[in-house]
Amino acid sequence: MLKVAVVQRFCAPYRIPVFRALASRPGIDLTLFYGRGANGGQWQQASVDTGVSSVRLFTLSARFGLDERHYLLAVHPGLLRRLAGGAFDVVLAEGTTNILDNVGLVAWCRLSGTPLVFWDSGRPPSEPKRLGRRIIDPLARCLLRRADAVVTYGRSTVLYFERIGLEPGAVFVAPNTVDLRPLEVEHDAWEGRKEELTALKQGLNLEGRRVLLHIGSLQKGKPLDSLMDAYEELSTVSGALGMIVIGDGDDRTRLEKVVGDRALEGVRFLGRQISGLAKYALISDVAVFPHGATLGIITTLALGLPVVAACGRSPEHEAIVEGVNGSLAALGDTADLARTLGDILSGRVRFASSQQIRAMVHRDFSLHRMVDGLESALRYAVATKATSVPSMDKQMRGPK
């Protein structure tokens, strides 16, 4: 039995199915260690039981903004004491995002001989570094190099870890995703309810409009201004438009004011939705994501809706096949975003069927594939450590 300790700053709701699936794999005994998150937004803490053996840690945290981005720094003073008492075979921990915990974690793992796997999104080589990243990058690279294996989200970031010094065989891909099965069930349940879908669209006063859909937290670090600009531009040339915005966060009030001040008709803010996303996808024509990393891309593709996303560092962009299930627009280029959406809404660009779009993402971004990547990295780290590094007990005894 492989005893696995998973370390997270907080337990996000969309990660619970991942931990449950990994814990259910034969031969894995998993314990989740996590701290305090937030009540909403990008650091939202799960409000339900994790469904796995778990330990809630005392948390010291601080949130701050820098260079138009928002960050959560956290440290869990009791983490190493808890790990030392658990006799774990391997630790799976967040990478750069949990940098404060990782300073002590790397030292403890090396002293105890415990294999360490970092779970990190990495960086495409061409991505410019913001100020916050430039500040922590030397330390982040130093810590990442000391892992026995790394799990990253996409093919585009594998080279990053090899360039900073990890062996090619020690880098594993676990496609970033959510549990797609509830989305599939929900879609099938709503697909045949035409009258109810028509009534929903009427209730939102979107009847007769082509509808854009955006799903995601509304945070100041990933503003939707370019989407609002593109929507305003499209409204003057594409006839009746509507937009459904699902999500909540500290930027919602400002965005609603932008819509009001500009008198943008047809924009509906519906707040955070736990379930029922399928019905909104089924009354929409295209999903739009004008910023970087977001699991909303995977979610909307799983609901059969084509996607327009701005080119960015998000590994989820790898799910988009140009002209088949979506299109990419230039990041920060409102005119290009409006032009791309206009071509779709006018019918000049056509995509695969909803059924084909759903099949593609279920094939390439299933929860099973994500957990395969995590498990492979864990078993590799344990096997490699066993053959290359003597245990602390042997080191303390010395040679015979």
Short mmCIF file of C-alpha atoms in Angstrom, two decimals:
data_model
loop_
_atom_site.label_atom_id
_atom_site.label_comp_id
_atom_site.label_asym_id
_atom_site.label_seq_id
_atom_site.Cartn_x
_atom_site.Cartn_y
_atom_site.Cartn_z
CA MET A 1 0.00 0.00 0.00
CA LEU A 2 1.39 3.41 -1.02
CA LYS A 3 0.80 6.02 1.69
CA VAL A 4 0.36 9.39 -0.04
CA ALA A 5 0.21 12.81 1.62
CA VAL A 6 -1.40 15.50 -0.54
CA VAL A 7 -0.64 19.08 0.54
CA GLN A 8 -2.83 21.99 -0.60
CA ARG A 9 -3.13 25.61 0.56
CA PHE A 10 -6.91 25.06 0.67
CA CYS A 11 -9.37 22.52 -0.68
CA ALA A 12 -11.04 23.89 -3.81
CA PRO A 13 -14.48 22.37 -4.62
CA TYR A 14 -13.47 21.28 -8.13
CA ARG A 15 -10.49 19.33 -6.74
CA ILE A 16 -12.54 17.07 -4.47
CA PRO A 17 -13.39 14.60 -7.30
CA VAL A 18 -9.68 14.43 -8.19
CA PHE A 19 -8.66 13.50 -4.65
CA ARG A 20 -11.49 10.98 -4.36
CA ALA A 21 -10.54 9.36 -7.66
CA LEU A 22 -6.86 9.15 -6.72
CA ALA A 23 -7.71 7.74 -3.29
CA SER A 24 -9.87 5.05 -4.92
CA ARG A 25 -6.99 3.70 -7.02
CA PRO A 26 -5.84 0.22 -5.93
CA GLY A 27 -2.86 0.30 -3.61
CA ILE A 28 -3.16 3.98 -2.64
CA ASP A 29 -3.82 5.22 0.90
CA LEU A 30 -4.30 8.98 0.61
CA THR A 31 -4.45 11.70 3.25
CA LEU A 32 -5.23 15.28 2.28
CA PHE A 33 -3.68 18.15 4.26
CA TYR A 34 -5.22 21.53 3.56
CA GLY A 35 -5.69 24.95 5.10
CA ARG A 36 -8.17 27.80 4.98
CA GLY A 37 -9.37 29.30 1.71
CA ALA A 38 -12.02 31.93 1.07
CA ASN A 39 -15.82 32.07 0.90
CA GLY A 40 -15.81 32.71 -2.84
CA GLY A 41 -13.78 33.60 -5.90
CA GLN A 42 -10.62 31.90 -7.10
CA TRP A 43 -9.60 30.76 -3.58
CA GLN A 44 -12.98 29.36 -2.65
CA GLN A 45 -12.93 26.71 0.05
CA ALA A 46 -15.02 23.58 -0.41
CA SER A 47 -18.03 23.59 1.90
CA VAL A 48 -18.65 19.84 1.81
CA ASP A 49 -16.78 16.87 3.20
CA THR A 50 -13.75 15.97 1.09
CA GLY A 51 -14.73 12.32 0.90
CA VAL A 52 -11.16 11.23 1.70
CA SER A 53 -9.06 11.02 4.83
CA SER A 54 -8.16 14.65 5.49
CA VAL A 55 -6.58 17.01 8.01
CA ARG A 56 -7.57 20.67 8.26
CA LEU A 57 -4.48 22.73 9.11
CA PHE A 58 -4.17 25.99 11.00
CA THR A 59 -3.40 28.65 8.37
CA LEU A 60 -1.60 31.99 8.36
CA SER A 61 -2.40 33.77 5.10
CA ALA A 62 -2.25 37.12 3.37
CA ARG A 63 -3.80 38.39 0.14
CA PHE A 64 -2.34 41.23 -1.88
CA GLY A 65 -2.36 42.76 -5.33
CA LEU A 66 0.72 43.38 -7.44
CA ASP A 67 1.06 44.33 -11.11
CA GLU A 68 -2.71 43.93 -11.70
CA ARG A 69 -2.70 40.40 -10.27
CA HIS A 70 -3.96 39.12 -6.93
CA TYR A 71 -2.08 36.54 -4.86
CA LEU A 72 -2.74 34.36 -1.83
CA LEU A 73 0.28 33.52 0.31
CA ALA A 74 -0.26 30.90 2.99
CA VAL A 75 1.77 28.93 5.46
CA HIS A 76 0.68 26.06 7.71
CA PRO A 77 2.87 25.94 10.85
CA GLY A 78 1.75 22.44 11.87
CA LEU A 79 2.26 20.76 8.47
CA LEU A 80 5.68 19.19 8.99
CA ARG A 81 4.76 17.87 12.44
CA ARG A 82 1.71 16.20 10.93
CA LEU A 83 3.71 14.70 8.08
CA ALA A 84 6.40 13.40 10.44
CA GLY A 85 3.79 11.46 12.39
CA GLY A 86 2.23 9.83 9.34
CA ALA A 87 5.00 7.58 7.96
CA PHE A 88 4.14 8.59 4.39
CA ASP A 89 5.80 6.98 1.39
CA VAL A 90 5.49 10.08 -0.84
CA VAL A 91 4.26 13.69 -0.71
CA LEU A 92 2.30 15.39 -3.50
CA ALA A 93 2.30 19.16 -3.05
CA GLU A 94 1.37 22.34 -4.86
CA GLY A 95 4.36 23.94 -6.53
CA THR A 96 4.97 27.67 -6.94
CA THR A 97 1.57 28.70 -5.58
CA ASN A 98 2.46 27.28 -2.16
CA ILE A 99 6.02 28.54 -2.06
CA LEU A 100 6.11 29.40 1.66
CA ASP A 101 5.20 25.89 2.79
CA ASN A 102 7.54 24.37 0.23
CA VAL A 103 10.72 25.84 1.71
CA GLY A 104 10.30 23.72 4.81
CA LEU A 105 8.72 20.83 2.91
CA VAL A 106 11.71 20.40 0.59
CA ALA A 107 14.11 20.40 3.53
CA TRP A 108 11.99 17.90 5.49
CA CYS A 109 11.61 15.53 2.54
CA ARG A 110 15.34 15.53 1.85
CA LEU A 111 16.24 14.93 5.50
CA SER A 112 13.65 12.19 5.95
CA GLY A 113 14.27 10.57 2.56
CA THR A 114 10.60 10.99 1.61
CA PRO A 115 10.00 11.30 -2.15
CA LEU A 116 8.45 14.64 -3.16
CA VAL A 117 6.25 15.36 -6.18
CA PHE A 118 5.32 18.92 -7.09
CA TRP A 119 2.06 19.68 -8.90
CA ASP A 120 2.71 22.87 -10.85
CA SER A 121 1.28 24.59 -13.92
CA GLY A 122 4.70 25.64 -15.19
CA ARG A 123 5.31 28.36 -17.78
CA PRO A 124 5.37 28.27 -21.58
CA PRO A 125 8.79 29.54 -22.75
CA SER A 126 7.32 32.55 -24.56
CA GLU A 127 5.22 33.88 -21.67
CA PRO A 128 6.43 37.24 -20.28
CA LYS A 129 6.99 37.36 -16.54
CA ARG A 130 4.97 39.73 -14.39
CA LEU A 131 6.65 41.51 -11.50
CA GLY A 132 5.34 39.07 -8.90
CA ARG A 133 6.68 36.11 -10.82
CA ARG A 134 10.07 37.76 -11.37
CA ILE A 135 10.40 38.29 -7.63
CA ILE A 136 9.74 34.66 -6.62
CA ASP A 137 11.11 32.89 -9.70
CA PRO A 138 14.66 32.19 -8.45
CA LEU A 139 13.32 30.54 -5.28
CA ALA A 140 10.54 28.74 -7.16
CA ARG A 141 12.99 27.20 -9.62
CA CYS A 142 15.33 26.18 -6.82
CA LEU A 143 12.53 24.34 -5.02
CA LEU A 144 11.11 22.71 -8.14
CA ARG A 145 14.52 21.31 -9.09
CA ARG A 146 14.62 19.45 -5.78
CA ALA A 147 11.48 17.44 -6.51
CA ASP A 148 11.76 13.78 -7.40
CA ALA A 149 9.02 14.28 -10.02
CA VAL A 150 6.77 17.04 -11.28
CA VAL A 151 3.21 16.90 -12.57
CA THR A 152 2.18 19.64 -14.99
CA TYR A 153 -1.08 20.38 -16.76
CA GLY A 154 -0.14 20.45 -20.43
CA ARG A 155 2.36 19.52 -23.12
CA SER A 156 3.33 23.17 -23.59
CA THR A 157 4.91 23.41 -20.13
CA VAL A 158 6.90 20.16 -20.04
CA LEU A 159 9.92 21.87 -21.61
CA TYR A 160 9.95 24.49 -18.83
CA PHE A 161 10.69 21.88 -16.18
CA GLU A 162 13.33 20.18 -18.31
CA ARG A 163 15.04 23.53 -18.87
CA ILE A 164 15.27 24.27 -15.15
CA GLY A 165 16.98 20.96 -14.50
CA LEU A 166 14.50 18.09 -14.10
CA GLU A 167 15.11 14.85 -15.95
CA PRO A 168 12.74 14.42 -18.94
CA GLY A 169 11.38 11.18 -17.51
CA ALA A 170 10.52 12.90 -14.22
CA VAL A 171 7.95 15.27 -15.76
CA PHE A 172 4.39 13.96 -16.11
CA VAL A 173 1.30 15.48 -17.73
CA ALA A 174 -2.04 15.39 -15.92
CA PRO A 175 -4.52 17.38 -18.07
CA ASN A 176 -6.21 20.01 -15.92
CA THR A 177 -9.89 19.20 -15.78
CA VAL A 178 -12.99 18.78 -13.66
CA ASP A 179 -15.25 15.78 -13.20
CA LEU A 180 -17.04 15.73 -16.56
CA ARG A 181 -19.56 13.03 -15.71
CA PRO A 182 -22.07 15.30 -13.88
CA LEU A 183 -21.90 17.72 -16.82
CA GLU A 184 -22.67 14.90 -19.23
CA VAL A 185 -25.66 13.75 -17.18
CA GLU A 186 -26.92 17.31 -16.85
CA HIS A 187 -26.56 17.99 -20.59
CA ASP A 188 -28.47 14.84 -21.52
CA ALA A 189 -31.23 15.73 -19.04
CA TRP A 190 -31.72 19.22 -20.50
CA GLU A 191 -31.12 18.58 -24.19
CA GLY A 192 -34.65 17.37 -24.90
CA ARG A 193 -36.47 19.98 -22.80
CA LYS A 194 -36.95 22.47 -25.62
CA GLU A 195 -39.96 24.25 -24.13
CA GLU A 196 -38.21 24.81 -20.81
CA LEU A 197 -35.10 26.10 -22.57
CA THR A 198 -37.22 28.50 -24.60
CA ALA A 199 -38.91 29.68 -21.41
CA LEU A 200 -35.51 30.17 -19.76
CA LYS A 201 -34.29 32.33 -22.62
CA GLN A 202 -37.51 34.34 -22.53
CA GLY A 203 -37.21 34.76 -18.77
CA LEU A 204 -33.76 36.28 -19.25
CA ASN A 205 -35.16 38.58 -21.96
CA LEU A 206 -32.76 37.07 -24.47
CA GLU A 207 -35.30 35.73 -26.95
CA GLY A 208 -34.22 36.43 -30.52
CA ARG A 209 -30.64 37.24 -29.51
CA ARG A 210 -27.40 35.42 -30.31
CA VAL A 211 -25.94 34.64 -26.90
CA LEU A 212 -22.36 34.59 -25.61
CA LEU A 213 -21.56 32.64 -22.43
CA HIS A 214 -18.78 33.27 -19.92
CA ILE A 215 -18.19 31.01 -16.90
CA GLY A 216 -15.61 31.84 -14.25
CA SER A 217 -14.81 33.82 -11.13
CA LEU A 218 -15.00 37.59 -11.57
CA GLN A 219 -11.69 38.65 -10.08
CA LYS A 220 -9.77 41.87 -10.50
CA GLY A 221 -6.75 39.84 -11.55
CA LYS A 222 -8.51 38.63 -14.70
CA PRO A 223 -10.79 41.48 -15.80
CA LEU A 224 -13.42 41.04 -18.51
CA ASP A 225 -12.97 44.54 -19.94
CA SER A 226 -11.79 43.27 -23.33
CA LEU A 227 -14.90 41.09 -23.54
CA MET A 228 -17.14 44.06 -22.72
CA ASP A 229 -15.32 46.14 -25.33
CA ALA A 230 -15.73 43.40 -27.94
CA TYR A 231 -19.41 42.98 -27.02
CA GLU A 232 -20.01 46.71 -27.47
CA GLU A 233 -18.28 46.66 -30.85
CA LEU A 234 -20.21 43.58 -31.97
CA SER A 235 -23.53 45.08 -30.89
CA THR A 236 -23.17 47.80 -33.52
CA VAL A 237 -22.65 45.38 -36.41
CA SER A 238 -24.14 42.00 -35.50
CA GLY A 239 -27.71 42.81 -34.56
CA ALA A 240 -29.35 41.58 -31.36
CA LEU A 241 -26.79 40.12 -28.94
CA GLY A 242 -26.97 38.76 -25.44
CA MET A 243 -24.40 37.58 -22.93
CA ILE A 244 -24.71 35.38 -19.87
CA VAL A 245 -22.01 35.80 -17.23
CA ILE A 246 -21.88 33.04 -14.62
CA GLY A 247 -19.59 33.62 -11.66
CA ASP A 248 -18.94 35.91 -8.75
CA GLY A 249 -16.04 37.76 -7.21
CA ASP A 250 -14.61 41.10 -6.20
CA ASP A 251 -14.84 42.54 -9.73
CA ARG A 252 -18.53 41.86 -10.28
CA THR A 253 -19.80 45.20 -8.97
CA ARG A 254 -17.42 47.15 -11.21
CA LEU A 255 -18.33 45.07 -14.27
CA GLU A 256 -22.05 45.58 -13.67
CA LYS A 257 -21.38 49.32 -13.48
CA VAL A 258 -19.47 49.17 -16.78
CA VAL A 259 -22.47 47.49 -18.40
CA GLY A 260 -24.83 50.09 -16.97
CA ASP A 261 -22.68 53.10 -17.84
CA ARG A 262 -22.29 51.92 -21.43
CA ALA A 263 -25.94 50.87 -21.71
CA LEU A 264 -24.93 47.44 -23.01
CA GLU A 265 -28.19 45.64 -23.65
CA GLY A 266 -28.66 41.93 -23.13
CA VAL A 267 -25.87 41.32 -20.55
CA ARG A 268 -27.04 39.14 -17.66
CA PHE A 269 -24.97 38.52 -14.51
CA LEU A 270 -26.30 35.36 -12.88
CA GLY A 271 -23.79 34.91 -10.07
CA ARG A 272 -22.16 31.66 -9.06
CA GLN A 273 -24.00 28.52 -10.15
CA ILE A 274 -23.26 25.18 -8.46
CA SER A 275 -25.25 23.19 -11.01
CA GLY A 276 -27.48 23.83 -13.98
CA LEU A 277 -24.72 25.03 -16.30
CA ALA A 278 -25.99 22.81 -19.11
CA LYS A 279 -29.19 24.78 -19.60
CA TYR A 280 -27.25 28.01 -20.09
CA ALA A 281 -24.90 26.36 -22.56
CA LEU A 282 -27.87 25.02 -24.52
CA ILE A 283 -29.36 28.51 -24.96
CA SER A 284 -25.99 30.02 -25.93
CA ASP A 285 -24.14 30.11 -29.25
CA VAL A 286 -20.50 30.35 -28.17
CA ALA A 287 -18.48 30.52 -24.95
CA VAL A 288 -15.91 33.32 -24.56
CA PHE A 289 -12.81 33.54 -22.35
CA PRO A 290 -10.75 36.70 -22.95
CA HIS A 291 -8.04 36.04 -20.34
CA GLY A 292 -5.61 33.31 -19.30
CA ALA A 293 -5.96 30.08 -17.35
CA THR A 294 -9.52 28.87 -16.81
CA LEU A 295 -11.28 25.54 -16.40
CA GLY A 296 -14.32 27.22 -17.94
CA ILE A 297 -12.89 26.20 -21.33
CA ILE A 298 -13.09 22.51 -20.39
CA THR A 299 -16.52 22.92 -18.79
CA THR A 300 -18.16 24.57 -21.80
CA LEU A 301 -16.56 22.17 -24.29
CA ALA A 302 -17.91 19.29 -22.19
CA LEU A 303 -21.35 20.84 -22.62
CA GLY A 304 -20.94 20.85 -26.41
CA LEU A 305 -20.43 24.60 -26.84
CA PRO A 306 -17.67 25.93 -29.12
CA VAL A 307 -15.15 28.24 -27.44
CA VAL A 308 -13.39 31.48 -28.31
CA ALA A 309 -10.43 32.13 -26.03
CA ALA A 310 -7.61 34.65 -26.03
CA CYS A 311 -4.21 33.04 -26.54
CA GLY A 312 -2.58 32.67 -23.16
CA ARG A 313 -0.56 30.37 -20.93
CA SER A 314 -3.50 28.21 -19.94
CA PRO A 315 -2.89 24.49 -20.60
CA GLU A 316 -6.66 24.29 -21.14
CA HIS A 317 -6.06 26.05 -24.45
CA GLU A 318 -4.63 22.74 -25.66
CA ALA A 319 -8.22 21.45 -25.72
CA ILE A 320 -9.11 23.95 -28.47
CA VAL A 321 -8.67 22.72 -32.04
CA GLU A 322 -8.89 25.72 -34.35
CA GLY A 323 -11.93 25.55 -36.60
CA VAL A 324 -13.17 22.30 -35.03
CA ASN A 325 -14.34 23.12 -31.50
CA GLY A 326 -13.29 26.75 -31.20
CA SER A 327 -10.98 29.60 -32.15
CA LEU A 328 -8.14 31.55 -30.56
CA ALA A 329 -7.91 35.34 -30.58
CA ALA A 330 -4.93 37.53 -29.79
CA LEU A 331 -4.58 38.20 -26.06
CA GLY A 332 -5.60 41.76 -25.20
CA ASP A 333 -6.68 42.55 -28.78
CA THR A 334 -10.31 43.65 -28.57
CA ALA A 335 -10.63 44.08 -32.33
CA ASP A 336 -9.41 40.53 -32.99
CA LEU A 337 -11.75 39.13 -30.34
CA ALA A 338 -14.71 41.01 -31.85
CA ARG A 339 -13.74 39.93 -35.36
CA THR A 340 -13.43 36.26 -34.32
CA LEU A 341 -16.81 36.31 -32.58
CA GLY A 342 -18.40 38.14 -35.51
CA ASP A 343 -17.25 35.47 -37.96
CA ILE A 344 -18.85 32.79 -35.78
CA LEU A 345 -22.13 34.57 -35.10
CA SER A 346 -22.53 35.43 -38.80
CA GLY A 347 -22.06 31.80 -39.81
CA ARG A 348 -18.84 32.43 -41.75
CA VAL A 349 -17.10 29.99 -39.41
CA ARG A 350 -18.72 26.67 -38.52
CA PHE A 351 -17.58 24.09 -36.02
CA ALA A 352 -18.12 20.39 -35.39
CA SER A 353 -21.41 19.24 -33.96
CA SER A 354 -22.16 19.55 -30.26
CA GLN A 355 -21.87 15.78 -29.91
CA GLN A 356 -18.43 15.74 -31.54
CA ILE A 357 -17.20 18.62 -29.38
CA ARG A 358 -18.29 16.79 -26.25
CA ALA A 359 -16.65 13.56 -27.38
CA MET A 360 -13.31 15.28 -27.98
CA VAL A 361 -13.01 16.77 -24.53
CA HIS A 362 -14.24 13.61 -22.81
CA ARG A 363 -11.53 11.68 -24.65
CA ASP A 364 -8.62 14.04 -23.97
CA PHE A 365 -9.53 15.77 -20.68
CA SER A 366 -11.23 13.09 -18.61
CA LEU A 367 -10.74 12.90 -14.86
CA HIS A 368 -9.31 9.42 -15.41
CA ARG A 369 -6.47 10.83 -17.54
CA MET A 370 -5.68 13.48 -14.96
CA VAL A 371 -5.48 10.93 -12.15
CA ASP A 372 -3.35 8.65 -14.36
CA GLY A 373 -0.77 11.43 -14.60
CA LEU A 374 -0.77 12.03 -10.84
CA GLU A 375 -0.47 8.34 -10.00
CA SER A 376 2.32 7.78 -12.53
CA ALA A 377 4.35 10.63 -11.03
CA LEU A 378 3.88 9.32 -7.49
CA ARG A 379 4.95 5.78 -8.35
CA TYR A 380 7.91 7.04 -10.39
CA ALA A 381 9.14 9.21 -7.50
CA VAL A 382 8.93 6.33 -5.03
CA ALA A 383 10.66 3.87 -7.37
CA THR A 384 13.41 6.33 -8.28
CA LYS A 385 14.08 7.29 -4.66
CA ALA A 386 14.24 3.66 -3.60
CA THR A 387 16.98 2.88 -6.12
CA SER A 388 19.03 6.08 -5.84
CA VAL A 389 18.92 7.50 -2.31
CA PRO A 390 19.61 5.59 0.93
CA SER A 391 17.03 6.11 3.63
CA MET A 392 17.74 8.45 6.54
CA ASP A 393 17.82 5.41 8.84
CA LYS A 394 20.63 3.84 6.76
CA GLN A 395 22.48 7.14 6.54
CA MET A 396 22.37 7.53 10.33
CA ARG A 397 23.64 3.96 10.90
CA GLY A 398 26.46 4.47 8.42
CA PRO A 399 28.31 1.73 6.50
CA LYS A 400 28.79 -1.67 8.09
#
